Amino acid sequence: MSGVSSILKKRMEFVAELKNHFPSLECLDSAADREHWGRDWTRFHTPAPCAAVFPRTSDEVSQILKFCSEKGQAVVPSGGLTGLGGGAVATGGELVVNLSKLSRIEPVDRAAGTVRVGAGAITKKIQDSAREAGLYWPIDLASAGSSQIGGNIATNAGGLHVIRYGHVRRWIQSLEVVLMSGEKLELNGDLDKNNTGYDLRNIFIGSEGTLGMVTAATLKLCEAPRELKTFLWALPSLKTGIDVLGELRSRSLMIHSYEVLSNNCFELVHKCQGFAKPFSKAAPYYLVFEVDTFGAADVSETLEKWMESCFERGVVEEAFMASSPADARSFWAWRENITESLSQTAKVYKNDLAVPLREIADFAAKLEKQAGAWFGEDRLFLFGHLGDGSLHVNLAKPDSMELGEFRALCEKHNHELFALVQTHKGSIAAEHGIGLLKREFLHYSKSPGEIRLMRSLKTVFDPLGLMNPGKLLAPGR
Ligand code: MLT
Ligand code: ZN
């Protein structure tokens, strides 16, 4: 028997044993199911799990992981499949353990301002439950309708409101995790104050499912924003966007979101969605941002006066403040439709970077030149969460290039791009994580000492190396 067929035979034997051991567990192993459940939103790897299972409780997760440990079977945790780093992709016969069925959202504890949720709870449903209780779940993502909290925690997701509320990490009161051995841990409990040494909860947040599986969490909620004013501005330069941010901050205004898109993105959305352009001429960048006035008349007045002064001082030529919810929605539509319009148009290679704000304009200017030299004119679609110094660098495949050739070119270009990020003291992954896509490049953002300690940690939590193997840390280095 060839090496390949003996591997396949072993996988089939494992799945048969699994089905036998857990007769009531949903286990999908048709070719189509393995293809579907073995990947996330990244499209650069071939999914090849042995099967996908759908446990209903954390005890069942624990039994499955214990069983897999005993059999030496690797697993990949998965949820809403919306990841953009390949963190939930199974490429080597792993068992996909999909936590979608752990979707319970318990009643909100109003006094504590918390809610207990299963890992499979959909981000949008958590937002809705919080709102019904008069509170607010501040994490909002483009994928909120299908992404799940387990994945949000595993990747320490960011999104549209990081400028005001930070990443997921800030909002986790406690975590239930299951280790590869099957051991279940509750980390931190219902406590705000708990100074008892290492905070293991925080080690799991952002660990991309490499240390254990998050099966439930208690989330901290906050007060909802009161009255948001929404703006759409044409920026004469990216530097102006940074200056405007400084002006808002120095007036003690509460910035709720602060997003940017390049003219290339603006033109793309115009072309794909047919939106009428509100500006009389093109600008290099556009800004969509929101300020919370808390319903206070004096804050609204400050905002209006400040905007007038921006016109008078020539900071901007064309800028709008929404005068109705419909206006606000139409402003946001320019930003929200970029990813969709890109996927309609071309195969896209995504990078998600962060650079300190004081560096960002200089960085973006060099990046534009670099992308032009590598990929030709107009292939770079730059947008992101400017207020957090976070840029989504999307490169669209030229029609004339094969997909494999394009991917290889992007990976080669990554070295030059990440060297630039390093020069500007940035990060190669602002919010999408490392996963499979960036593991070879981790050293651009983490020192050898940090990587050594990360590897040691991995061994402590997962000595057999069966939990989401090959993600975050490249094998064998
Ligand atoms: C966004 O900010 O829209 C998301 O991170 C998705 C993306 O980068 O396409
Ligand atoms: Zn983003």
Coordinates of N, CA and C and ligand atoms in Angstrom, one line a residue, residues 41 84 140-143 159-160 259 335-336 338-340 342 350-352 383-385 390-394 431-432, ligand 1:
W41 N -12.8 31.9 5.6 CA -13.0 32.7 4.4 C -11.8 32.9 3.6
L84 N -10.0 35.2 8.6 CA -9.3 35.7 7.5 C -7.8 35.4 7.5
D140 N -18.1 45.0 17.0 CA -18.8 45.0 15.8 C -17.9 44.7 14.6
L141 N -18.2 43.7 13.9 CA -17.4 43.3 12.8 C -18.2 43.2 11.5
A142 N -17.4 43.3 10.4 CA -18.1 43.2 9.1 C -18.9 41.8 9.0
S143 N -18.3 40.8 9.7 CA -18.9 39.4 9.6 C -19.9 39.2 10.8
G159 N -12.3 45.2 14.8 CA -13.5 45.6 14.1 C -13.7 47.1 14.1
L160 N -14.9 47.6 14.0 CA -15.2 49.0 13.7 C -15.1 50.0 14.9
E259 N -12.8 55.5 10.2 CA -12.5 54.6 9.1 C -12.0 55.4 7.9
R335 N -18.0 52.4 3.0 CA -17.0 51.6 3.7 C -17.4 50.2 3.8
E336 N -18.6 49.9 4.1 CA -19.1 48.5 4.3 C -19.1 47.7 3.1
I338 N -16.8 47.6 0.6 CA -15.5 47.4 -0.1 C -15.2 45.9 -0.2
T339 N -15.3 45.2 0.9 CA -14.9 43.8 0.8 C -15.8 43.0 -0.2
E340 N -17.1 43.3 -0.1 CA -18.0 42.6 -1.0 C -17.7 43.0 -2.5
L342 N -14.9 44.0 -3.7 CA -13.6 43.4 -4.1 C -13.8 42.0 -4.5
K350 N -5.2 39.4 1.0 CA -5.4 40.4 2.0 C -4.3 40.4 3.0
N351 N -3.9 41.6 3.4 CA -3.0 41.8 4.5 C -3.7 42.8 5.4
D352 N -3.4 42.6 6.7 CA -4.1 43.5 7.7 C -3.0 43.9 8.7
F383 N -7.8 50.3 2.8 CA -8.8 50.8 3.7 C -8.6 50.3 5.1
G384 N -9.4 50.8 6.0 CA -9.2 50.3 7.4 C -9.6 51.2 8.5
H385 N -9.2 50.8 9.6 CA -9.6 51.5 10.9 C -8.5 52.5 11.2
S390 N -4.8 51.0 11.8 CA -4.9 49.7 11.2 C -5.4 49.8 9.8
L391 N -4.6 49.2 8.9 CA -4.9 49.3 7.5 C -5.1 47.9 6.9
H392 N -6.1 47.8 6.1 CA -6.3 46.5 5.3 C -5.7 46.7 3.9
V393 N -4.7 46.0 3.7 CA -4.0 46.1 2.4 C -4.4 45.0 1.5
N394 N -5.3 45.3 0.6 CA -5.8 44.3 -0.3 C -5.2 44.4 -1.7
E431 N -5.6 42.7 13.3 CA -6.8 42.1 13.9 C -7.3 40.8 13.3
H432 N -6.7 40.3 12.2 CA -7.2 39.1 11.6 C -6.4 37.9 12.1
Ligands
MLT1 C1 -13.1 45.0 7.6 O1 -12.6 45.8 8.4 O2 -13.9 45.3 6.8 C2 -12.7 43.5 7.9 O3 -11.6 43.4 8.6 C3 -12.8 42.7 6.6 C4 -11.8 42.8 5.6 O4 -10.6 43.2 5.9 O5 -12.1 42.5 4.4

